[in-house]
mmCIF file of C-alpha atoms in Angstrom:
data_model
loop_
_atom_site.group_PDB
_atom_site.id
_atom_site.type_symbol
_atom_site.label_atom_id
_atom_site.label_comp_id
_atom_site.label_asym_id
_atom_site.label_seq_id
_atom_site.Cartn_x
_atom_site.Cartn_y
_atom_site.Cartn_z
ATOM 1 C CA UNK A 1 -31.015 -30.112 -12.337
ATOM 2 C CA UNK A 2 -27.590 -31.507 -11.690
ATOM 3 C CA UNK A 3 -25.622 -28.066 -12.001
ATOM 4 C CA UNK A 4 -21.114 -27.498 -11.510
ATOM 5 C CA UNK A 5 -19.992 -24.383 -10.564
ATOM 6 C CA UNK A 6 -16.431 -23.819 -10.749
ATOM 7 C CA UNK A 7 -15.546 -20.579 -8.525
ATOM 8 C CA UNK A 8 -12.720 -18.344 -8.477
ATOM 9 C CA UNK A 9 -9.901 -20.037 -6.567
ATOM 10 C CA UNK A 10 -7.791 -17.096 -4.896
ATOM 11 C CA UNK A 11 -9.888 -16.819 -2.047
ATOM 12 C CA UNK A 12 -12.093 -19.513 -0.055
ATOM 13 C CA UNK A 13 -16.053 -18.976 -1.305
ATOM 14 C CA UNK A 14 -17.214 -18.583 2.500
ATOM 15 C CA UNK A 15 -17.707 -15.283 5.025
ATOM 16 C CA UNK A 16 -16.181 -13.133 5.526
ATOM 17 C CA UNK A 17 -16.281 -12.782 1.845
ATOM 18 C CA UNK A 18 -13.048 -11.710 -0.261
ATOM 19 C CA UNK A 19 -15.182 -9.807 -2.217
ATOM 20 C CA UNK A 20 -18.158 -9.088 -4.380
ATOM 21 C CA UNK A 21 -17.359 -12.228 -6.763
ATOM 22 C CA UNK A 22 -17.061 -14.359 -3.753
ATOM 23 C CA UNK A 23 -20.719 -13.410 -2.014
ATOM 24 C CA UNK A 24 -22.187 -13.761 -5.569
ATOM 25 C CA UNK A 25 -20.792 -17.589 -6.175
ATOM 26 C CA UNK A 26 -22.148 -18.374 -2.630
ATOM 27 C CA UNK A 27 -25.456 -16.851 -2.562
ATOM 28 C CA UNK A 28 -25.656 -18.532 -6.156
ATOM 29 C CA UNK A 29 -24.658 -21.945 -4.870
ATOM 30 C CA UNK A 30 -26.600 -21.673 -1.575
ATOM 31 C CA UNK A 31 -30.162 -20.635 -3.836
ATOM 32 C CA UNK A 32 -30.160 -22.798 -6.354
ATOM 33 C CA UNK A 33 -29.358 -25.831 -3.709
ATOM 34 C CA UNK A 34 -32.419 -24.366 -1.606
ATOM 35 C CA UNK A 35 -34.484 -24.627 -4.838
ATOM 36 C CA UNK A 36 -33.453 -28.235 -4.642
ATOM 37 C CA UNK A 37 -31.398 -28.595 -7.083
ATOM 38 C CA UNK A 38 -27.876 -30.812 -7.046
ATOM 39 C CA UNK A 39 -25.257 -28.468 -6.803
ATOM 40 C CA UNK A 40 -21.541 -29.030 -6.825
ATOM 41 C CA UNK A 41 -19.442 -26.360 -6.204
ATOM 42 C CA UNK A 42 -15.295 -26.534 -7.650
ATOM 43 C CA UNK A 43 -13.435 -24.341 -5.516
ATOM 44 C CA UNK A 44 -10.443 -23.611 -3.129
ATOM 45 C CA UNK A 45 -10.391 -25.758 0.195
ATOM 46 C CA UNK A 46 -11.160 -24.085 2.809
ATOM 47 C CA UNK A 47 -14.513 -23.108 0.950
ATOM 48 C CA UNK A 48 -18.437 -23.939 2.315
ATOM 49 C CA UNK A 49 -18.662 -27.541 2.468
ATOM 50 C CA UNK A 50 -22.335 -27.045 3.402
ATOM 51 C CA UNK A 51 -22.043 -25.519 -1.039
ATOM 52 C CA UNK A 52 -21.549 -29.455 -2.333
ATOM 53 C CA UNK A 53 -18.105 -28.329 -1.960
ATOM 54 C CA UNK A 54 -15.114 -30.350 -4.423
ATOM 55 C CA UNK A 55 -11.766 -28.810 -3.786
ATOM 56 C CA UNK A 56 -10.096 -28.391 -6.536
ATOM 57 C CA UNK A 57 -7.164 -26.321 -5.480
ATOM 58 C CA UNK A 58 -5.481 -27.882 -2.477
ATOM 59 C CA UNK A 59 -1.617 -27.409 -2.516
ATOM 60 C CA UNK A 60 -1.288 -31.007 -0.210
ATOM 61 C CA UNK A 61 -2.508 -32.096 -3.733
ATOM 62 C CA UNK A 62 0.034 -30.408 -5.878
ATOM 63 C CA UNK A 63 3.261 -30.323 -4.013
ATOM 64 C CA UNK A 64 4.428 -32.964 -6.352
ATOM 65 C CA UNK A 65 4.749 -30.430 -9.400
ATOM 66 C CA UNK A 66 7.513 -28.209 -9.775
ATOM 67 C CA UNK A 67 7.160 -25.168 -9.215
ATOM 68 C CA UNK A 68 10.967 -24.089 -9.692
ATOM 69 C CA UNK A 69 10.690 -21.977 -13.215
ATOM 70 C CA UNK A 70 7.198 -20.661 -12.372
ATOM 71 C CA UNK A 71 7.298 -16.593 -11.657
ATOM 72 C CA UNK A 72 3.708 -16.441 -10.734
ATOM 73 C CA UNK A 73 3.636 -20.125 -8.354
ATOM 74 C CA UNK A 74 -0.856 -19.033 -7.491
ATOM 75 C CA UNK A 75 -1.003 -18.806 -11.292
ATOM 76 C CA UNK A 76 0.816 -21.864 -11.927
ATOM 77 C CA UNK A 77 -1.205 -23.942 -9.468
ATOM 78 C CA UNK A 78 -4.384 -22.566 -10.819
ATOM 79 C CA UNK A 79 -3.645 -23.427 -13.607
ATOM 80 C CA UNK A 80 -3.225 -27.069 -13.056
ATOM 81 C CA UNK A 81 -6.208 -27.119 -10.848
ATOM 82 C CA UNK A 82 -8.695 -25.992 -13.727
ATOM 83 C CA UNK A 83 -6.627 -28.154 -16.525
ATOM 84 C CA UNK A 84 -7.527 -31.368 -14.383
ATOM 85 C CA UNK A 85 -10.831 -30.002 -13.742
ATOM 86 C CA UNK A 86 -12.066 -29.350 -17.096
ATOM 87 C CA UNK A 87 -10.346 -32.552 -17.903
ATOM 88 C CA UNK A 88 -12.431 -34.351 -15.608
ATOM 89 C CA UNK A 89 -15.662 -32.608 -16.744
ATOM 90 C CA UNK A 90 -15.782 -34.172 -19.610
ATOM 91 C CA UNK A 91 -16.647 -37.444 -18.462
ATOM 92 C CA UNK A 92 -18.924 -36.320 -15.505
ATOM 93 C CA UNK A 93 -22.871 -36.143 -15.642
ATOM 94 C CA UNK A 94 -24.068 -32.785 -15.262
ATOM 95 C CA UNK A 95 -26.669 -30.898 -17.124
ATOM 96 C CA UNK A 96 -24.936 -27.488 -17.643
ATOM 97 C CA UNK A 97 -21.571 -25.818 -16.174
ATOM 98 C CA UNK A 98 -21.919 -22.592 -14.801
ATOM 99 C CA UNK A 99 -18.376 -20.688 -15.038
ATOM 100 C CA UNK A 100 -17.809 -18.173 -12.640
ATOM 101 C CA UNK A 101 -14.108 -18.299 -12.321
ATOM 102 C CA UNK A 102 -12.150 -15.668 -13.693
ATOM 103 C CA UNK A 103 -9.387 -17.874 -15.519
ATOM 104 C CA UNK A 104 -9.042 -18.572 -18.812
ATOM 105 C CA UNK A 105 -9.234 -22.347 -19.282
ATOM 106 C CA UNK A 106 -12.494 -23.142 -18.698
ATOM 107 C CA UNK A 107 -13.568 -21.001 -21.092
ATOM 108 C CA UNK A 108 -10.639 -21.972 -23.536
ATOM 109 C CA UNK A 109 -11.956 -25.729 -22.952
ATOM 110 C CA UNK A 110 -14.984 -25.487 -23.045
ATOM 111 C CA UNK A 111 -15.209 -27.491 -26.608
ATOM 112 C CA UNK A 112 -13.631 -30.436 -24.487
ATOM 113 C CA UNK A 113 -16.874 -30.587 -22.483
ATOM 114 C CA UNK A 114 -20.344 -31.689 -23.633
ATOM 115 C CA UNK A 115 -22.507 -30.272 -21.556
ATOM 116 C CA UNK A 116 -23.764 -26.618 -21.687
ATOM 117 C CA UNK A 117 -21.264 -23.702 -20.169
ATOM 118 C CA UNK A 118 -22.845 -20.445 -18.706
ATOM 119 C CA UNK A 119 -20.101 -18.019 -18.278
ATOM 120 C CA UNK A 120 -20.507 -14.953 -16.332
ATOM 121 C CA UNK A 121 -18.581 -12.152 -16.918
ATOM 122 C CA UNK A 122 -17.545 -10.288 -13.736
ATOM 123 C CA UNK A 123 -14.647 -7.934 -15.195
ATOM 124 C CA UNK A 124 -13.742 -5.900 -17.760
ATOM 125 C CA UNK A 125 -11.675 -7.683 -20.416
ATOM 126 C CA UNK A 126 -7.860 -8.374 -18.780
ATOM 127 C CA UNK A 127 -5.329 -10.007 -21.331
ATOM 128 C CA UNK A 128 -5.632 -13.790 -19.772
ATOM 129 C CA UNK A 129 -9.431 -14.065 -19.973
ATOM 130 C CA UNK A 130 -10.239 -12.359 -22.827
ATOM 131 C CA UNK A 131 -7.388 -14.920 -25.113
ATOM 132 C CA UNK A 132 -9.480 -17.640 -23.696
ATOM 133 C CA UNK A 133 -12.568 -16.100 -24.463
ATOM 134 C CA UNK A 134 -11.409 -15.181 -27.684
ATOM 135 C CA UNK A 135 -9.860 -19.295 -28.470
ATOM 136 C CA UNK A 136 -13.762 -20.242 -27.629
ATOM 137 C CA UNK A 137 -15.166 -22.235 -30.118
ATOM 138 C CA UNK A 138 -17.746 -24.272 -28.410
ATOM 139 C CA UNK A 139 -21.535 -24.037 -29.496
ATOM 140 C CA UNK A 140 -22.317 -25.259 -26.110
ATOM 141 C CA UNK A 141 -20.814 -22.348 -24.589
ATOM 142 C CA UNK A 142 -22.900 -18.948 -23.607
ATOM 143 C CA UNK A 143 -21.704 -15.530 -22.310
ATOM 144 C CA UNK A 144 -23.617 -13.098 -19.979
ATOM 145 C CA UNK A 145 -22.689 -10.151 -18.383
ATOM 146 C CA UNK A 146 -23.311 -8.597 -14.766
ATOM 147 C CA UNK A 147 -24.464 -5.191 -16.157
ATOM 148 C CA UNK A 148 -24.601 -3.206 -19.387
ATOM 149 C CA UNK A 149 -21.764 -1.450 -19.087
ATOM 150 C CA UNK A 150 -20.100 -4.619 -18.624
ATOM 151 C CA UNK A 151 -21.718 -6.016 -21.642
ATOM 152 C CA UNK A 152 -20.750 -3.181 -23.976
ATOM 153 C CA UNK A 153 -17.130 -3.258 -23.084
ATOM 154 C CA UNK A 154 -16.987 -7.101 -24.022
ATOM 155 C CA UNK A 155 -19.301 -6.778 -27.211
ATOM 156 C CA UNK A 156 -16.367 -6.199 -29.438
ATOM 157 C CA UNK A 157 -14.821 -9.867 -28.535
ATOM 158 C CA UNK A 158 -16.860 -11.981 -28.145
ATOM 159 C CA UNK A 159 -21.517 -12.057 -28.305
ATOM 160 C CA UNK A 160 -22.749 -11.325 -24.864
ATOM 161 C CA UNK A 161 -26.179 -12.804 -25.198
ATOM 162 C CA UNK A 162 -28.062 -11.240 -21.704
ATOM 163 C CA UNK A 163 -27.024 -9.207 -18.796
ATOM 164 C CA UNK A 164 -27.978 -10.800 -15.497
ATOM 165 C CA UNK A 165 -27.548 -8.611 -12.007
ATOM 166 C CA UNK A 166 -26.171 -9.355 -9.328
ATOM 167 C CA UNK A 167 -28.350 -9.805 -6.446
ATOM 168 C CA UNK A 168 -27.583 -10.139 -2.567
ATOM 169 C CA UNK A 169 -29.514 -11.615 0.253
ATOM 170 C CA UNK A 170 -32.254 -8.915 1.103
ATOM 171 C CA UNK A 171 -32.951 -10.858 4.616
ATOM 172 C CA UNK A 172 -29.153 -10.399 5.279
ATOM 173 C CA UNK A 173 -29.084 -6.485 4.548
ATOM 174 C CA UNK A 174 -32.162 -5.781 6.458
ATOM 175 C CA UNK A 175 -33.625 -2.456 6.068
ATOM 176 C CA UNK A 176 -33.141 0.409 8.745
ATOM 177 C CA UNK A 177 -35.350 3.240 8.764
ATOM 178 C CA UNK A 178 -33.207 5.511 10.522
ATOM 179 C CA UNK A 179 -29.427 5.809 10.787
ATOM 180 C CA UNK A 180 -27.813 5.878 14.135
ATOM 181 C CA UNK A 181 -28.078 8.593 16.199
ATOM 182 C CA UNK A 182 -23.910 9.351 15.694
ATOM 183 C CA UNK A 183 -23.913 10.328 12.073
ATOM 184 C CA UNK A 184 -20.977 8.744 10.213
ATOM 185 C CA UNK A 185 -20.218 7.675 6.736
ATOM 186 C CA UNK A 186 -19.263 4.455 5.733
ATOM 187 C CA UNK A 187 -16.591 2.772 3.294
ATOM 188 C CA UNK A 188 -17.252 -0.841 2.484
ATOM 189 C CA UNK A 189 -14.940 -3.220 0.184
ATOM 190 C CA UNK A 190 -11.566 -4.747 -0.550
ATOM 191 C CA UNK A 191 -8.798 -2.366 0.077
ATOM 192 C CA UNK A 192 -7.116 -2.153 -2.788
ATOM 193 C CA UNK A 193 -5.805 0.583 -4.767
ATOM 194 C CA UNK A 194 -8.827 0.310 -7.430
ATOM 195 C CA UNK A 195 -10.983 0.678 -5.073
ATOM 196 C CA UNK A 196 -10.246 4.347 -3.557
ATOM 197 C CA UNK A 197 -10.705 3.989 -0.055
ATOM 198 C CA UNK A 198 -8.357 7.388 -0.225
ATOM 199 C CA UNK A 199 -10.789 9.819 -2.280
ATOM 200 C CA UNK A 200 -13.318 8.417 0.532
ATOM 201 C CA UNK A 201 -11.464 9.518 2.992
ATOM 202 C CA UNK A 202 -10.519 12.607 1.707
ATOM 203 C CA UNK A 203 -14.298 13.317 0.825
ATOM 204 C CA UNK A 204 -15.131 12.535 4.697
ATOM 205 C CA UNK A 205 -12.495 15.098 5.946
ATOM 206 C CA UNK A 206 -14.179 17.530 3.430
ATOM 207 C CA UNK A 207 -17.453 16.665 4.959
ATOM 208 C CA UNK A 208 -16.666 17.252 8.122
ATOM 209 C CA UNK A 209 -17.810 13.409 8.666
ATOM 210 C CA UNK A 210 -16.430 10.451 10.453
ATOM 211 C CA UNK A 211 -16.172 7.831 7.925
ATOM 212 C CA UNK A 212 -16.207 4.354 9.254
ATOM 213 C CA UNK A 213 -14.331 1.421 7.097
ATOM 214 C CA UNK A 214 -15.085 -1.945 6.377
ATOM 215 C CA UNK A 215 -13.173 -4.375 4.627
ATOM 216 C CA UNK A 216 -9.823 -6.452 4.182
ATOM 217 C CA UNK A 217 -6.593 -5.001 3.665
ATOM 218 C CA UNK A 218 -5.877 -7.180 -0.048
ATOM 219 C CA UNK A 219 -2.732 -4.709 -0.859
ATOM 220 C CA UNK A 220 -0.801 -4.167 2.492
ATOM 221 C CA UNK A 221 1.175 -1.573 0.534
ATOM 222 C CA UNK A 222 -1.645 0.724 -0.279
ATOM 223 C CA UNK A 223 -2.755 0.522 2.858
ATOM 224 C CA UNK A 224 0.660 1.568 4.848
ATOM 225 C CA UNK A 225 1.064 4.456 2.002
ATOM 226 C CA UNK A 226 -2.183 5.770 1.536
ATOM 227 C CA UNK A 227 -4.970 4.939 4.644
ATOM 228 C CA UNK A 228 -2.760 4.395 7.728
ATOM 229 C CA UNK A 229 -1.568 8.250 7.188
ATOM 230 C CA UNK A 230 -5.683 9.241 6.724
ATOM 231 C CA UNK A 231 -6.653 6.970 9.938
ATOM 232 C CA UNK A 232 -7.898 8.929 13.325
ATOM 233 C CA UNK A 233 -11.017 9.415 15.293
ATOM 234 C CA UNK A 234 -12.444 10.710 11.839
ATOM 235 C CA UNK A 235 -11.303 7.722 9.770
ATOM 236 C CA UNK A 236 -11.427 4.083 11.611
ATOM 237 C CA UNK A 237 -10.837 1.178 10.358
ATOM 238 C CA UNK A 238 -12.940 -1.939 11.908
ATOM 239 C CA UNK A 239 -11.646 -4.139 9.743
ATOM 240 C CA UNK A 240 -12.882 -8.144 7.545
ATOM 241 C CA UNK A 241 -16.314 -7.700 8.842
ATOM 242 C CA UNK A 242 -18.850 -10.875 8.787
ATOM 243 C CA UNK A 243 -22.513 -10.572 7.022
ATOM 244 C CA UNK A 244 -24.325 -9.529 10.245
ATOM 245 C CA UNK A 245 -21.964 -7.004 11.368
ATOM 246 C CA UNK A 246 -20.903 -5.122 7.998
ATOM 247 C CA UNK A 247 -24.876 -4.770 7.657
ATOM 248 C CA UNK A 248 -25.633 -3.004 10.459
ATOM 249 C CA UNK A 249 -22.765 -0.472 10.492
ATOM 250 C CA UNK A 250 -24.012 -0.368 6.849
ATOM 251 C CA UNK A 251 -27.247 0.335 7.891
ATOM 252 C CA UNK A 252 -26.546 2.862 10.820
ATOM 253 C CA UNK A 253 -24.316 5.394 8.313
ATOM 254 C CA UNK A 254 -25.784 8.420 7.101
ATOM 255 C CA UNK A 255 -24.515 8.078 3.280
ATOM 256 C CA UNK A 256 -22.051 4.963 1.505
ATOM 257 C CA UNK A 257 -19.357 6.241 0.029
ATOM 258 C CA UNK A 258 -18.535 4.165 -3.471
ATOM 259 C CA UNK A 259 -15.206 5.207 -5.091
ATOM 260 C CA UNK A 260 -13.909 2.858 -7.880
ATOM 261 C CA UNK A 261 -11.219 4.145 -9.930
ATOM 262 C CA UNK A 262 -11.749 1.721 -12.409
ATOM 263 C CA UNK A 263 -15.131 0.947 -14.579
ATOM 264 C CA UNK A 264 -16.792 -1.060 -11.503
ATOM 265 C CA UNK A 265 -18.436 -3.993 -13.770
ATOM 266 C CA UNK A 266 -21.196 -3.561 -11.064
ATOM 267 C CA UNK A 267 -20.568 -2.874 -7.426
ATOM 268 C CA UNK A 268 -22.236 -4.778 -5.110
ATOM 269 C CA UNK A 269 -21.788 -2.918 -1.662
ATOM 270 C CA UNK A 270 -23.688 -0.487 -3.278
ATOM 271 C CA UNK A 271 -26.746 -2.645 -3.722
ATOM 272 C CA UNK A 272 -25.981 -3.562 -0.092
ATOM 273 C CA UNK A 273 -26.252 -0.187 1.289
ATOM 274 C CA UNK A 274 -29.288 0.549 -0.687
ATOM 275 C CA UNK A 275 -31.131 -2.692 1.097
ATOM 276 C CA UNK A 276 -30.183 -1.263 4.257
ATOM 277 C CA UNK A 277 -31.603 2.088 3.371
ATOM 278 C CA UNK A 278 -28.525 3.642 3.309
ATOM 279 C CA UNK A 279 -28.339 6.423 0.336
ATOM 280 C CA UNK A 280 -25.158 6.289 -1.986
ATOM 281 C CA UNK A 281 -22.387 8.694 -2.828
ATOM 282 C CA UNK A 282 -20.468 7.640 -5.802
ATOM 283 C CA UNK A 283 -18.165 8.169 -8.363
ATOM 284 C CA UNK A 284 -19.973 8.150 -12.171
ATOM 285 C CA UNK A 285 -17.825 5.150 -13.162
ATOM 286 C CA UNK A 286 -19.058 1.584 -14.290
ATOM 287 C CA UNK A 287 -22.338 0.146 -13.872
ATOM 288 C CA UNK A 288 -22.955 2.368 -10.709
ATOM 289 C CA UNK A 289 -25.889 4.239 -12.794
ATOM 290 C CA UNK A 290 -27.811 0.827 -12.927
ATOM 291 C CA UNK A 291 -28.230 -0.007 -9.606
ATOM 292 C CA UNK A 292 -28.901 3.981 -7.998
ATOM 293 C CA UNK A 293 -31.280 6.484 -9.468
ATOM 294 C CA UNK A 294 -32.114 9.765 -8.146
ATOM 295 C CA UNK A 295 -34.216 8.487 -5.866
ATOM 296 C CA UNK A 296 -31.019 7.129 -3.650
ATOM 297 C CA UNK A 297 -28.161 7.877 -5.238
ATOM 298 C CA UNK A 298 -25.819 11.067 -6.210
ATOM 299 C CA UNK A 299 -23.057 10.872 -8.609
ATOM 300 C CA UNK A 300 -19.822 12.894 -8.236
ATOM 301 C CA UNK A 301 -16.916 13.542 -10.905
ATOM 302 C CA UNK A 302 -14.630 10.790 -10.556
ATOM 303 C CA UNK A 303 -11.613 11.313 -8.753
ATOM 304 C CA UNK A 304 -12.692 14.291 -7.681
ATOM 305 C CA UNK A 305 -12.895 13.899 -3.374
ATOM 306 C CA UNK A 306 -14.724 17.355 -3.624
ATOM 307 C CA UNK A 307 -16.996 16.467 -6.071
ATOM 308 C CA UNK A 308 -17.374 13.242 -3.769
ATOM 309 C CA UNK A 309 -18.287 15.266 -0.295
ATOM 310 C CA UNK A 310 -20.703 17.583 -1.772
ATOM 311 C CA UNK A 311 -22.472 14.353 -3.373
ATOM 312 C CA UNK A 312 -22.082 12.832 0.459
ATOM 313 C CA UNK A 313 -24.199 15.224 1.700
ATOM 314 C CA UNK A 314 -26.963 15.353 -0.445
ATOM 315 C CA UNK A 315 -27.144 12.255 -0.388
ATOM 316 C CA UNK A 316 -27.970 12.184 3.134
ATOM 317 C CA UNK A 317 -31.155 13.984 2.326
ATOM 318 C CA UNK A 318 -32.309 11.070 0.233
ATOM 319 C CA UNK A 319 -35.577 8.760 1.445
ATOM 320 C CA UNK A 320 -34.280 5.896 2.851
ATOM 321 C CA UNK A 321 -37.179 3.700 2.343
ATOM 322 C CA UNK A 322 -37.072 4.494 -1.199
ATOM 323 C CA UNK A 323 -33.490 3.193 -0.948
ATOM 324 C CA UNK A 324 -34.612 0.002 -0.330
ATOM 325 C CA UNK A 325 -37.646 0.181 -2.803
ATOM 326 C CA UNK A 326 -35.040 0.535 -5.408
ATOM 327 C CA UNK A 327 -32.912 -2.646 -3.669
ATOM 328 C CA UNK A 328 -36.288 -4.500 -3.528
ATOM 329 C CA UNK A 329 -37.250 -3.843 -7.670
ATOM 330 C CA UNK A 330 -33.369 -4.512 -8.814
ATOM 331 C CA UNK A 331 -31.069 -6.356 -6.387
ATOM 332 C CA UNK A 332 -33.378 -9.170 -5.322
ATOM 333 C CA UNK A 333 -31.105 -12.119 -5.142
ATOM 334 C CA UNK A 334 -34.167 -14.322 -5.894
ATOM 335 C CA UNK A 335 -34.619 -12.512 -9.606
ATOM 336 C CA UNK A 336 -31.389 -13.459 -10.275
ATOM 337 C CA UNK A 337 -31.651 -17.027 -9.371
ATOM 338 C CA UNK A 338 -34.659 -16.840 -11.796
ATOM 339 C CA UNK A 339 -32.851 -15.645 -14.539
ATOM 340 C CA UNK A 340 -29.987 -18.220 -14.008
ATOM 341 C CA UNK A 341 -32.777 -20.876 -13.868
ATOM 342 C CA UNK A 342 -33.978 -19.883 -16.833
ATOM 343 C CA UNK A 343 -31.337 -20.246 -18.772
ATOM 344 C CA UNK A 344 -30.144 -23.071 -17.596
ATOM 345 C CA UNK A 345 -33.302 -24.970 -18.222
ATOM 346 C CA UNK A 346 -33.193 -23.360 -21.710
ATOM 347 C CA UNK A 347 -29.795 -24.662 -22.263
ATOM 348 C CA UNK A 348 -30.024 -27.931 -20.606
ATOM 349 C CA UNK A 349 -33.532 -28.706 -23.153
ATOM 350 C CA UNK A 350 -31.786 -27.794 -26.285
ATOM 351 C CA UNK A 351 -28.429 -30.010 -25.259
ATOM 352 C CA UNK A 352 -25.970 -27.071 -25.819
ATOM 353 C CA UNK A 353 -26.928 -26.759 -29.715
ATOM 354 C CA UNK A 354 -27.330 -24.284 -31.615
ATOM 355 C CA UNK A 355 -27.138 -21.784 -28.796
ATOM 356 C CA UNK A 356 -25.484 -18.359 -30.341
ATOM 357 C CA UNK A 357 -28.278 -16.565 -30.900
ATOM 358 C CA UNK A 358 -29.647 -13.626 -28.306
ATOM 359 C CA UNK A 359 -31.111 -14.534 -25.412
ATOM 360 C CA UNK A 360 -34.428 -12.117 -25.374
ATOM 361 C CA UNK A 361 -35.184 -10.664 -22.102
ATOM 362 C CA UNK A 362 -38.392 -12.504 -21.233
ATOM 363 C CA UNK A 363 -35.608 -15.512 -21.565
ATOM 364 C CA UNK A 364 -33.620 -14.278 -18.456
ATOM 365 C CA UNK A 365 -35.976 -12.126 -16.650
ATOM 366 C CA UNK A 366 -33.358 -8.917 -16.682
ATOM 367 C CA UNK A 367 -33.764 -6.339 -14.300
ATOM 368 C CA UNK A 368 -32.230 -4.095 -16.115
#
């Protein structure tokens, strides 16, 4: 199938990934084209050319428009770059659109295109997307979450017709059987307020465990205020680590520690540790209770760092290969490539009519 996928533009879709949005658009991209199919990827420019890469947000391109009233100038050129975009959708040849930005044209537009739009939900409903998702009026267009939680927190506005989780590379995260001989705990993920790198921290100190960080410093304000005081030969930070790296210091920790202070629509360094074995500490927020059971998981109260360190460490006494059993059954990148498949073949047969009614779970092959 001739498939577009327009990505999220603030940061480039290639390692060391942003975030969780940006490895899923990748590994999406990268498994479908290994599946043979012709893939073209709308993104920012300094994005995977090895994706089918079109750049569609290159400020060289856009220096002509004024930017002199604009308060928000990323928003501004965003904006422009998916206007054009959609624009120029409408008269290419593909057989179905897969979304997986997080503005709201596309979805706002989507009645300009013909061909059948897949878009995936990654967040909670913010005011931008959900008044685009709210203006959609296309038939062709189809909505599907990245967990139930997510799903039931976007029910309300608009139908949500299948939940389809994320997956990550299993080859990438291989699975260790035992942790390193130094025990440490380990932090992975943007560093950003929502995030709560700090209750991690604190939860370490309670521990009495080293906790080792891994991740980019996205709000250089949090960071000064809130980590640099908690940093020390307990609490290091080794910084934007690539795929091969952040896996084994994944894999060599004793426990993850996963701290959102917001509901996580899924949480995909969680998955990660679990593929490398690693058990997982984390806050009972979000879709964090679909990807661990009891088998490698504990929950703590959330925002409670307490709570937190006595989940660290008994998680610790969790069987890692049963980690990875549970990685293996529900975070297979490969099942969700299915399920995308699926649906787009399902969309792509019917033309983009008539498609508002619930996608059954045989349809998508859920792992939920």
């Amino acid at each position: 199938m001739r498939i577009a996928i327009i990505a999220h533009l603030k940061h480039p879709i290639s390692e060391p990934f942003a975030g969780g949005l940006e490895t899923h658009t990748h590994l999406l991209a990268r498994g479908l084209r290994e599946r043979d199919h012709d893939v073209t990827v709308f993104a920012s420019t300094r994005s995977d050319k090895a994706l089918g890469l079109e750049a569609i947000c290159d400020e060289t391109a856009l220096e002509e428009v004024g930017v002199a009233e604009a308060t928000d100038v990323a928003f501004f050129r965003e904006h422009h770059a998916y206007l054009r975009l959609m624009t120029d959708l409408a008269s290419r040849d593909f057989d179905v659109i897969h979304n997986n930005a997080l503005h709201y044209l596309p979805v706002a537009m989507a009645d300009t295109v013909a061909t059948p739009m897949v878009t995936t939900l990654h967040t909670p409903p913010f005011c931008w997307l959900e008044s685009g998702v709210r203006l959609c009026r296309s038939q062709r267009a189809t909505f599907v979450a990245v967990s139930e939680a997510l799903r039931q927190l976007w029910n309300p506005i608009a139908p949500i017709e299948g939940v389809v989780l994320n997956g990550i590379d299993l080859d990438r995260f291989a699975f260790q059987a035992e942790p390193d001989p130094e025990p440490y705990l380990v932090w992975s993920g943007r560093i950003v307020p929502e995030k709560g790198l700090h209750f991690a921290m604190d939860a370490a100190r309670i521990a009495g465990a080293q906790l080792r960080i891994a991740g980019p410093i996205s709000n250089p304000d949090y960071f000064a205020a809130e980590i640099v005081p908690r940093l020390g030969p307990n609490a290091i930070h080794l910084g934007h680590l690539e795929h091969g790296r952040l896996a084994a210091v994944i894999g060599g920790a004793r426990a993850l520690l996963f701290t959102p202070c917001w509901e996580e629509p899924y949480g995909l360094v969680a998955a990660e540790s679990l593929a490398c074995g690693t058990p997982v500490a984390a806050f009972a927020r979000g879709a964090i209770a679909e990807i661990v059971d009891q088998t490698c998981g504990v929950l703590a109260r959330p925002d409670d760092a307490e709570s937190l360190a006595a989940a660290a460490i008994a998680a610790q006494r969790l069987d890692r290969r049963a980690c990875r059993d549970r990685a293996e059954q529900h975070c297979d990148v490969d099942v969700m490539i299915d399920s995308y498949e699926d649906l787009y073949r399902r969309l792509a047969t019917q033309g983009g009519a008539e498609l508002r009614g619930p996608i059954a779970q045989s349809d998508l092959a859920l792992a939920v």
